[in-house]
Each structure stands twice: as structure tokens, then as C-alpha cells.
Amino acid sequence: MSLVDILIGFFTVSAIGGGVVMLLARHPMRVALALIATMLSLAGVYALVGLHAVAVFQVFIYVGAVMVFMVYVIMLLDIGDRRALHRYGRVLWPAIAAGGVLVLVLGHLGWRAGASLPPASAGNEGTFLVQPFSAAFLANWWLAFELASVVLLVAVLGAIAVIQGSRRHDG
Amino acid sequence: MIQDLVITLVYIGYAMGMLLTFGAILTWVERKQAALMSDRIGANRAYVRLPFTEVKIVWMGLFHGMADGLKLLLKEDFRPNTFDRFAYNLAVWLAFVPVLLVFAVVPFGGTLDPGQLIPPLAGWFEGRTYSMQIAPIDAGLLVVFAFAGISIIGAMLAGWASDNKFSLLGALRAGSQLLSYEVVLALTVLGLILIYGHVDLRAIVEWQSGTVLGFLPAWGIVVQPFAAILFLTASIAENKRMPFDLPDAESELITGYITEYSAMQQGMFMLGEFIEIAIIGALFTTLFLGGYNLPWLTDAGFLLPGGELIALPHALVVVLQLLTFLAKMALVCSFQILVRWSLPRFRWDQLLRFAWTWLLPLALLNLAVTALAVWAIG
């Protein structure tokens, strides 16, 4: 077991731990911090298996841009807002059940595919260095990337619609 | 493999020691240079008296930094009765650590051959050579920006978790100021990337070891003089120092998001700010002043324009490169302090307007002109 393996293990555990805390924490700021911890740990894992470009963008875009805006907004929220401390309510048990099913399915798939997956460093040696990555990205994947941004826009609209709906429900 | 680990640990030790020393000494430089600029004698009161004698060692007030450190360590640690003690304590580290991490990708010297440097260990190192850089990552410059983004969260978290309106205002200002100037910073650096063709800081430094027009060193400041000015301006704003020190303006916000921190926690914020001066010095040196390059100095020795080589021993080359880097860094640090004691503070709206209506268009213009020039030259 090399130092890299130990570090990958450490970052994996900390990523999962961050995810669990993110789900369990009540206060939005704690949730944001846990999410940041998860993202940083994932970036560590990516960097250790040689996907430097992905690791850097994970920190640069998700933590440096997205989460900074999240923290900025949460900072400005009313601190006295006690709704953040409410219990999960009716959706808690269905959510746990669905999460359990998801973990089982993923675990099953991973178990089956585990034997046939190539080791992380084989074959993509150099593909995820910054220069080849950006060249391939701008040559082949720019359209997919732009389409993904449209999906994000739809997601934002959906979130607004959900919030509006619940507001109307509150009266 | 264990050799690599040893060398990396030595590098990390050097970087930490160097940065913390810079941070401590810059507190003194700031006072002494301010005194020089305003024609005062300046920091000269702190001294160490030799025991049982009347001999006082003043050393131009160098002990002031030590006195500060002792004071901060021994002061009572007041903490507000905040709603989120965890975030309050975490914020200090989120603001302090990324500043140190940035240095991991900065090359502070050429190639090190430990076997040649310490002959008894030559057999153990088996002729391995190492570039003097903690983490030789191809995404170097992107890593710098990635870590810089984390420290923004630290400042905002500090202001939010302090449960104080002045702190919250400071955090609000810190967030918007840092975001605005980071955009400028990134756009400025894009022009450099176009010219160098790399984001790897070592490749960038090696690019700058050539010459332009036959005699000028091909440093960033020669090929991108305008970007150099923009970069320095935006990085001083990123460091929240005069004339951009609105987030912790003492006279209006009682040091903003740092208000509720005392003793060494406050000291960490201050030290982080001083270390960031050194980091900006290191980055500016790497991007614009040719890094560890001394004109005509190669890893083998001085290669004069006529093609004549003055061979130097490896140890001397290494020391020369380290010293060159430190000297350039110190120069940029001193310039930042010069700016800090020369310019008055912006008003808050002026500060944001300056970023979005002046610096941003100028950075875009610089980028467009650079792109055209690179395309035309081919």
C-alpha cells in the first residue's frame, strides 16, 4: 500500500463524510461547508489518480465560483430564520429508503463492473493534462458543454418554480 | 521513492520557513518603510537588553515583530457568544491556509541535483534531479486561482460567524471586492497564457529565460507591460490592502470581518495578509520578472551573449537562483508597501466602479490586443 493509496483512501472517506454531514446538517451554512469539504476531497482524489485538469476545475469552478456565491447568499439570509432548524418531516423515511436503493444499485453495478474496469492510470496517461484536455474539450465537446449549460438553466427555472409553488401554498 | 519524499519535505520546510519569515519581517518593513517615506526615524523602540548589562540591542527596531507576536500570543482571547462557534473558528484557517498553499506550485529555483550538492548522498539519490518546486503540476496557474477562491470563503465566513453588524458589512465588502477583482486578475493572466502557451509555472519561467530584441530579457514585464500593471493593481485589491482596504477599514468598520477576533486568531488574519504580500511578490516575480532567472544564468553557469560559458559549481548556481528569486520577491513586496503608504483609500462605490468600468475593460482590451498580436506574429 503506497502513500498514494493511503491518501486516496483518506480523501474518499472525507468526501463521503462531507456528503453525509451535508445531508444531516440543518443550517444552510453548515450544509455549504460540508459540500465544500466534499468537493475539495473529490478534487484530491482526482488529482491523485492523475486527472489534474478535472481536479483543478473541481476546485476552481465549484468551490471558487459556485460555492463562493452560495456562501455569499447564505451570509445575507436572515440569521434569525428558524425554519432551517425544522425536522425533515414526512419525506425523511421515503428519502432514506430511496437513498438505500440507490446505494444498493450503484454498489451492485460497481461490484459487477469492478473486475472489468481498467486501472485508473492505464490508458489515460496524459489525456487529462491541461493542454490535451483543453484541446480535446474545445475541438470535440464544446457543443455538449453548451447544451449542458441549457440543462442547468432549466434546473434553475425549475427551482424557482418550486419555490414559487411552495410560497403560494403557504398563502 | 523515499528520496522524492525527503526532497519534497525539504522544499515544504523551506517554503514554510521562508513565507513565515517574510510575513514576520514585512511587519517591520511596513513600519520602517513608512517611517522612511514620511521622514521619521520609525520603529526603534523595541530592544533586547543583554542580561546584567546596560547593553541594548536595537537593530533598527527588528524586534518589534517579535514584540507583536508575543503580545498576540499572550493576550486574552475574547470570543463573541456567536451562534456558530464552529464556523467562527474554521474561518481563520480557511483564510490563512490557502494563502500558504498557493506557493506549492511556484518554482523558486532551477534544477536541483542533490547527489552533486551533498556528495556522500550521491549513491542514495542515484543521480535523480528535482526541479525546485513543491508540486510540479501542469495546471500550475489554475491551481493558484483555485486556492485563491477558497480564501474568499474564509473572509466571508469570518464576518458572518462573528454575529456583528460591522463584521457582516466587512464580509459583504470582502466578498464583492474579491470576486470583482478576481475576474480582472484572471482576464489579465489570460493574455500572459496566450503568449507563454502554458499554464505550468515552470514552463512559464523557462520561457522567460530567453531574450527579446536580442538584448532585453524576455520577462513578462517586457512582453506584457500593461498586464503587469493590471495584475499588480488587482492583486493588491485581492489582498485587501490600501487603497483597497474597504473590507477591514479601521476607521469606518473597526477592521470589518476581523473585529470579533482577538489574540492569535486576529494575528493569523494579519499574518495571512502579510504572507499574501510575499505570495503576490512570488507570483509577480514568476509571471512577470522571470522567476529565478538571472540574465544569462543557466543551470550550468553564466552563458554570455558571445557564447562564452563561465561554468559555476552546482551549489553556487542553486544559491544564486534562490537568492535571485528572493531578491525579486522582496523588491515587489517593498513596492506594494510603497503603494500602501502613498495612496488614499477609495470610497466603496468608487472601488467597485474602478473594477468593473476601468480595470475589466482594460483587461479585455489587453487580452484582445495580445490575441491579435500573437495571431499576427504567428
XYZ file of C-alpha atoms in Angstrom:
549
model
C 0.000 0.000 0.000
C 1.665 3.143 -1.189
C 1.341 6.685 0.089
C -0.921 7.491 -2.867
C -3.317 4.695 -1.910
C -3.470 5.934 1.687
C -4.166 9.491 0.507
C -6.851 8.314 -1.912
C -8.459 6.395 0.933
C -8.313 9.437 3.191
C -9.868 11.752 0.589
C -12.544 9.191 -0.285
C -13.586 8.799 3.332
C -13.586 12.553 3.827
C -15.658 13.051 0.655
C -18.257 10.560 1.844
C -18.152 12.060 5.328
C -18.720 15.528 3.897
C -21.661 14.192 1.905
C -23.236 12.606 4.962
C -22.793 15.784 7.016
C -24.283 17.759 4.137
C -27.420 15.607 4.312
C -27.676 15.662 8.104
C -26.774 19.286 8.855
C -29.634 21.712 9.493
C -28.146 25.106 8.999
C -27.592 26.192 5.360
C -24.069 27.416 6.147
C -23.112 24.034 7.612
C -24.550 22.354 4.514
C -22.491 24.638 2.292
C -19.317 23.967 4.293
C -19.868 20.218 4.138
C -20.399 20.466 0.391
C -17.150 22.412 0.077
C -15.360 19.710 2.063
C -16.773 17.044 -0.245
C -15.737 18.932 -3.360
C -12.216 19.557 -2.081
C -11.838 15.882 -1.152
C -13.100 14.796 -4.575
C -10.586 17.145 -6.156
C -7.913 15.454 -4.072
C -8.984 12.044 -5.372
C -8.995 13.277 -8.979
C -5.558 14.819 -8.593
C -4.154 11.631 -7.076
C -5.339 9.421 -9.954
C -3.735 11.841 -12.415
C -6.779 13.782 -13.632
C -5.194 17.160 -12.931
C -7.452 19.208 -15.181
C -10.611 17.768 -13.621
C -9.232 18.276 -10.109
C -8.362 21.900 -10.725
C -11.696 22.711 -12.317
C -13.455 20.984 -9.438
C -11.890 23.469 -7.024
C -11.712 26.441 -9.382
C -15.314 26.349 -10.625
C -17.277 24.545 -7.935
C -15.577 25.865 -4.819
C -14.068 29.090 -6.154
C -17.149 30.263 -8.020
C -20.328 28.330 -7.238
C -19.791 27.798 -3.514
C -18.482 31.331 -3.029
C -21.795 32.597 -4.364
C -23.685 30.119 -2.167
C -21.847 31.277 0.953
C -22.374 34.888 -0.082
C -26.120 34.370 -0.363
C -26.404 32.348 2.868
C -24.420 35.067 4.626
C -27.063 37.568 3.627
C -30.006 35.372 4.637
C -31.842 36.316 7.785
C -29.804 34.770 10.562
C -32.860 34.541 12.807
C -34.634 32.326 10.298
C -35.641 29.343 12.443
C -37.158 27.370 9.583
C -33.724 25.979 8.880
C -33.918 24.118 12.189
C -37.137 22.247 11.365
C -37.242 18.485 11.247
C -37.248 16.782 7.888
C -40.892 15.784 8.254
C -42.749 13.304 6.152
C -40.200 12.860 3.339
C -37.456 11.598 5.668
C -38.208 7.859 5.580
C -39.057 7.619 1.868
C -35.877 9.571 1.161
C -33.779 7.184 3.253
C -35.392 4.205 1.518
C -34.774 5.668 -1.934
C -31.199 6.533 -0.981
C -30.667 2.989 0.230
C -31.967 1.569 -3.056
C -29.678 3.921 -4.981
C -26.649 2.849 -2.947
C -27.570 -0.828 -3.481
C -27.952 -0.409 -7.245
C -24.732 1.557 -7.583
C -22.902 -0.882 -5.349
C -24.184 -3.801 -7.397
C -23.160 -2.172 -10.674
C -19.777 -1.240 -9.273
C -19.274 -4.772 -7.995
C -20.103 -6.272 -11.385
C -18.042 -3.772 -13.367
C -15.182 -3.707 -10.878
C -13.375 -6.634 -12.420
C -13.576 -5.338 -15.979
C -12.639 -1.708 -15.261
C -9.118 -0.749 -16.302
C -6.902 0.617 -13.528
C -7.202 4.386 -13.138
C -3.820 5.255 -14.564
C -3.800 2.897 -17.537
C -4.564 4.289 -20.973
C -5.443 7.837 -19.962
C -1.876 8.736 -19.084
C -1.525 12.342 -20.285
C -5.082 12.693 -21.585
C -6.086 14.769 -18.599
C -3.111 17.062 -18.561
C -4.284 20.605 -19.122
C -3.168 21.028 -22.733
C -4.529 17.820 -24.304
C -7.647 18.127 -22.176
C -8.445 21.668 -23.310
C -7.638 20.892 -26.943
C -9.977 17.894 -26.945
C -12.578 19.828 -24.994
C -12.729 22.747 -27.419
C -12.497 20.537 -30.500
C -14.989 17.775 -29.697
C -17.075 18.595 -26.674
C -17.946 22.278 -26.880
C -21.476 21.621 -28.163
C -22.230 19.088 -25.417
C -20.865 21.561 -22.881
C -23.083 24.381 -24.136
C -26.114 22.056 -24.145
C -25.340 21.113 -20.553
C -25.482 24.786 -19.629
C -29.012 24.899 -21.081
C -29.922 21.981 -18.826
C -28.574 23.965 -15.881
C -30.717 26.925 -16.883
C -33.770 24.669 -16.953
C -32.818 23.398 -13.494
C -32.635 26.970 -12.189
C -36.065 27.715 -13.667
C -37.388 24.549 -12.088
C -36.017 25.587 -8.695
C -37.688 28.988 -8.989
C -40.958 27.316 -9.964
C -40.777 25.009 -6.933
C -40.116 27.932 -4.588
C -42.969 29.951 -6.088
C -45.281 26.962 -5.763
C -44.487 26.433 -2.095
C -44.864 30.180 -1.406
C -48.346 30.149 -2.905
C -49.141 27.092 -0.829
C -48.099 28.961 2.324
C -50.607 31.626 1.429
C 10.506 6.932 -3.844
C 11.592 7.763 -0.305
C 14.163 10.153 -1.821
C 11.362 12.082 -3.558
C 9.513 12.334 -0.271
C 12.610 13.639 1.529
C 13.242 16.272 -1.143
C 9.585 17.372 -1.139
C 9.606 17.643 2.649
C 12.769 19.757 2.470
C 11.063 22.004 -0.097
C 7.953 22.319 2.064
C 10.113 23.199 5.055
C 11.954 25.824 3.045
C 8.721 27.317 1.684
C 7.017 27.455 5.085
C 10.055 28.907 6.793
C 10.609 31.424 4.034
C 6.970 32.569 3.899
C 6.572 32.872 7.667
C 9.857 34.775 7.856
C 8.682 37.062 5.083
C 5.407 37.575 6.946
C 7.188 38.462 10.163
C 9.794 40.697 8.563
C 7.249 42.500 6.395
C 5.514 43.795 9.530
C 8.812 45.501 10.333
C 9.435 46.589 6.729
C 5.985 48.150 6.623
C 6.762 50.313 9.675
C 10.310 51.152 8.717
C 9.455 51.996 5.125
C 6.527 54.137 6.242
C 8.908 55.939 8.569
C 11.415 56.449 5.766
C 8.709 57.736 3.435
C 7.382 60.226 5.965
C 10.892 61.242 7.117
C 10.610 59.789 10.598
C 13.053 57.572 12.436
C 10.367 54.963 12.801
C 10.198 51.685 14.634
C 13.148 51.792 17.001
C 11.732 51.348 20.497
C 11.695 47.591 20.939
C 15.029 46.214 22.049
C 16.598 43.255 23.788
C 18.763 44.130 26.793
C 21.631 41.769 27.435
C 21.174 40.314 30.938
C 23.094 42.046 33.763
C 24.337 44.802 31.424
C 23.050 48.076 30.098
C 23.715 46.985 26.511
C 20.535 47.319 24.488
C 20.328 45.641 21.109
C 18.011 47.698 18.918
C 18.940 46.520 15.430
C 16.836 49.185 13.728
C 13.722 48.039 15.545
C 13.743 44.499 14.150
C 12.433 43.247 17.495
C 9.109 44.989 17.017
C 7.832 41.991 15.089
C 8.802 39.726 17.982
C 7.079 42.029 20.455
C 3.937 41.938 18.309
C 3.999 38.170 18.147
C 4.438 37.831 21.911
C 1.654 40.305 22.561
C -0.750 38.483 20.252
C 0.100 35.116 21.770
C -0.279 36.240 25.368
C -3.345 38.464 25.051
C -6.640 37.312 26.465
C -8.622 35.535 23.771
C -12.022 37.218 23.740
C -14.625 35.321 21.761
C -18.104 36.515 20.965
C -21.078 34.459 22.079
C -21.859 33.593 18.491
C -24.453 31.240 17.035
C -21.911 29.193 15.141
C -18.700 28.670 17.053
C -17.514 26.046 14.593
C -17.685 28.375 11.600
C -16.144 31.145 13.694
C -13.080 29.026 14.415
C -12.903 27.474 10.972
C -12.897 30.844 9.199
C -9.416 31.718 10.463
C -7.948 28.610 8.898
C -9.942 28.938 5.677
C -8.494 32.410 5.271
C -4.934 31.532 6.290
C -4.107 28.119 4.831
C -4.945 28.685 1.123
C -2.507 31.604 1.110
C 0.311 29.240 2.039
C -0.911 26.524 -0.344
C -0.606 28.815 -3.362
C 3.159 28.724 -3.026
C 3.179 24.953 -3.657
C 3.166 25.414 -7.424
C 5.592 28.346 -7.606
C 9.071 27.360 -8.813
C 11.614 29.079 -6.568
C 14.756 27.780 -8.250
C 16.126 25.846 -11.202
C 17.041 22.176 -11.160
C 18.459 20.639 -8.012
C 20.854 17.690 -8.165
C 21.083 16.564 -4.538
C 23.766 13.989 -5.307
C 26.058 16.689 -6.656
C 25.185 19.030 -3.790
C 25.921 16.561 -0.990
C 28.470 14.044 -2.391
C 28.081 11.498 0.480
C 24.429 11.051 -0.526
C 25.169 10.703 -4.256
C 24.780 6.936 -4.115
C 21.437 7.144 -2.361
C 19.926 9.642 -4.819
C 21.166 7.627 -7.851
C 21.572 10.756 -9.944
C 17.968 11.905 -9.615
C 17.346 15.604 -10.221
C 14.460 17.665 -8.925
C 13.014 20.955 -10.075
C 12.852 23.365 -7.161
C 9.102 23.485 -6.783
C 6.990 21.668 -4.228
C 4.320 20.436 -6.658
C 5.337 20.376 -10.333
C 1.761 20.370 -11.661
C 0.998 21.149 -15.291
C -2.063 23.152 -14.198
C 0.055 25.489 -12.038
C -1.562 28.848 -12.679
C -5.065 27.353 -12.438
C -4.168 25.896 -9.050
C -3.204 29.382 -7.880
C -6.634 30.713 -8.786
C -8.382 27.675 -7.344
C -6.783 28.210 -3.926
C -7.307 31.966 -4.050
C -11.040 31.267 -4.335
C -11.064 29.338 -1.052
C -9.695 32.238 0.973
C -12.670 34.386 -0.121
C -14.907 31.900 1.695
C -12.750 32.311 4.801
C -13.227 36.080 4.899
C -16.991 35.840 4.353
C -17.395 33.077 6.906
C -15.466 35.114 9.481
C -17.738 38.107 9.050
C -20.889 36.011 9.084
C -19.989 33.871 12.098
C -18.915 36.857 14.211
C -22.541 37.883 14.737
C -21.686 41.553 14.499
C -23.037 44.078 12.037
C -19.649 45.651 11.374
C -18.239 42.210 10.659
C -21.112 41.342 8.352
C -20.606 44.597 6.447
C -16.916 43.821 6.185
C -17.658 40.320 4.921
C -20.122 41.712 2.401
C -17.491 44.089 1.131
C -14.797 41.422 1.144
C -16.954 39.050 -0.899
C -17.916 41.508 -3.592
C -14.481 43.107 -3.782
C -12.584 39.837 -4.029
C -14.971 38.435 -6.644
C -14.774 41.573 -8.773
C -11.014 41.806 -8.718
C -10.535 38.089 -9.257
C -12.307 38.453 -12.599
C -9.857 41.197 -13.552
C -6.934 39.113 -12.349
C -7.973 36.073 -14.377
C -8.551 38.084 -17.550
C -5.155 39.760 -17.158
C -3.392 36.456 -16.779
C -5.130 35.060 -19.912
C -3.049 37.430 -22.036
C 0.107 36.002 -20.493
C -1.062 32.444 -21.109
C -1.611 33.335 -24.779
C 2.000 34.456 -25.073
C 3.651 31.768 -22.964
C 1.414 28.981 -24.282
C 1.485 27.299 -20.874
C -0.228 27.363 -17.519
C 2.628 25.391 -15.972
C 4.585 27.922 -13.922
C 7.908 26.195 -14.555
C 7.372 26.296 -18.329
C 6.418 29.964 -17.941
C 9.657 30.736 -16.120
C 11.695 28.783 -18.668
C 10.027 30.721 -21.488
C 11.202 33.912 -19.831
C 14.842 32.832 -19.763
C 15.251 33.863 -23.409
C 15.703 37.380 -24.778
C 13.647 39.691 -26.958
C 15.179 42.113 -29.489
C 18.483 40.437 -28.794
C 19.307 42.127 -25.503
C 16.232 42.545 -23.301
C 15.429 39.582 -21.066
C 12.127 38.084 -22.274
C 10.421 38.755 -18.969
C 6.688 39.133 -18.731
C 7.034 42.765 -17.798
C 8.776 43.393 -21.148
C 6.337 41.471 -23.344
C 3.188 42.376 -21.346
C 3.944 45.646 -19.507
C 0.322 46.666 -19.354
C -0.772 43.339 -17.914
C 1.891 43.739 -15.230
C 0.302 46.975 -14.001
C -3.198 45.469 -14.087
C -2.038 42.335 -12.308
C -0.342 44.244 -9.509
C -3.349 46.538 -9.044
C -5.816 43.675 -8.931
C -3.652 41.606 -6.601
C -3.275 44.461 -4.122
C -7.074 44.662 -4.195
C -7.246 40.889 -3.671
C -5.075 41.315 -0.614
C -7.483 43.964 0.727
C -4.729 46.495 1.347
C -4.663 50.236 0.897
C -6.026 51.772 -1.262
C -8.445 48.829 -1.456
C -8.755 48.064 2.262
C -12.501 48.701 2.445
C -13.371 45.251 3.898
C -11.282 45.908 7.008
C -11.273 49.682 7.025
C -10.235 50.537 10.580
C -11.797 53.966 10.664
C -15.253 53.002 9.408
C -15.709 49.294 10.108
C -13.289 48.718 13.015
C -11.339 46.206 10.862
C -14.518 44.710 9.422
C -14.710 40.941 9.486
C -11.743 40.741 11.897
C -13.480 42.861 14.565
C -14.599 39.968 16.731
C -11.317 38.095 16.602
C -8.676 38.749 19.206
C -5.301 37.452 20.300
C -3.644 34.997 17.917
C -6.792 34.477 15.844
C -6.571 38.121 14.870
C -2.847 37.602 14.496
C -3.490 34.831 11.962
C -5.556 37.171 9.808
C -2.841 39.818 9.996
C -0.040 37.330 9.337
C -2.057 35.900 6.442
C -2.285 39.362 4.954
C 1.459 39.906 5.251
C 2.225 36.473 3.826
C -0.086 37.280 0.947
C 2.133 40.281 0.203
C 5.008 37.834 -0.121
C 2.880 35.467 -2.231
C 1.924 38.287 -4.570
C 5.609 39.111 -4.752
C 6.381 35.495 -5.651
C 3.623 35.302 -8.276
C 4.568 38.630 -9.831
C 8.189 37.519 -9.917
C 7.229 34.234 -11.552
C 4.843 35.697 -14.115
C 6.485 38.991 -14.961
C 10.052 39.144 -13.649
C 11.420 35.886 -14.974
C 11.189 33.922 -11.727
C 14.581 32.679 -10.564
C 16.219 33.751 -13.846
C 19.233 35.983 -13.598
C 20.142 37.299 -17.069
C 22.434 34.814 -18.827
C 22.485 32.430 -15.852
C 21.728 28.839 -16.845
C 21.851 25.664 -14.791
C 25.471 25.198 -15.905
C 26.724 28.715 -15.251
C 26.785 32.121 -16.944
C 26.270 31.831 -20.699
C 27.385 35.223 -22.031
C 25.901 36.625 -25.278
C 29.067 35.791 -27.208
C 28.501 32.105 -26.499
C 31.143 32.020 -23.781
C 30.306 29.846 -20.785
C 31.580 30.656 -17.310
C 30.996 27.366 -15.536
C 29.910 27.602 -11.905
C 29.665 24.846 -9.302
C 26.165 23.443 -8.868
C 25.822 24.661 -5.272
C 26.628 28.238 -6.296
C 24.075 28.149 -9.135
C 21.382 26.862 -6.765
C 22.148 29.536 -4.173
C 22.258 32.241 -6.856
C 18.870 31.175 -8.215
C 17.312 31.045 -4.743
C 18.711 34.466 -3.895
C 17.608 35.945 -7.219
C 14.074 34.795 -6.574
C 14.094 36.119 -3.006
C 15.559 39.470 -4.084
C 12.932 39.998 -6.791
C 10.224 38.941 -4.366
C 11.457 41.383 -1.720
C 11.523 44.160 -4.302
C 7.890 43.574 -5.284
C 6.893 43.393 -1.608
C 8.592 46.699 -0.957
C 6.791 48.223 -3.927
C 3.445 47.060 -2.525
C 4.235 48.736 0.774
C 5.229 51.861 -1.150
C 1.777 51.858 -2.757
C 0.102 51.277 0.597
C 1.692 54.388 2.127
C 1.214 56.568 -0.966
C -2.426 56.309 -1.981
C -5.558 57.250 -0.039
C -8.431 54.838 0.351
C -11.142 54.510 -2.288
C -14.760 55.116 -1.456
C -16.773 51.883 -1.619
C -18.730 52.678 -4.787
C -15.583 54.001 -6.447
C -13.809 50.768 -5.645
C -16.373 48.572 -7.373
C -16.761 51.000 -10.256
C -12.998 51.027 -10.675
C -13.008 47.249 -11.046
C -15.934 46.893 -13.434
C -15.749 50.048 -15.550
C -11.998 50.592 -15.691
C -9.925 47.534 -14.948
C -12.223 44.966 -16.564
C -12.470 46.732 -19.965
C -8.743 47.445 -19.864
C -8.004 43.799 -19.134
C -10.291 42.744 -22.000
C -8.603 45.245 -24.296
C -5.197 43.952 -23.284
C -6.372 40.422 -23.988
C -7.765 41.369 -27.415
C -4.598 43.222 -28.439
C -2.438 40.351 -27.210
C -4.554 37.819 -29.108
C -4.275 39.891 -32.291
C -0.536 40.301 -31.865
C 0.009 36.597 -31.192
C -2.126 35.728 -34.226
C -0.293 38.242 -36.454
C 3.172 37.101 -35.407
C 2.007 33.534 -35.810
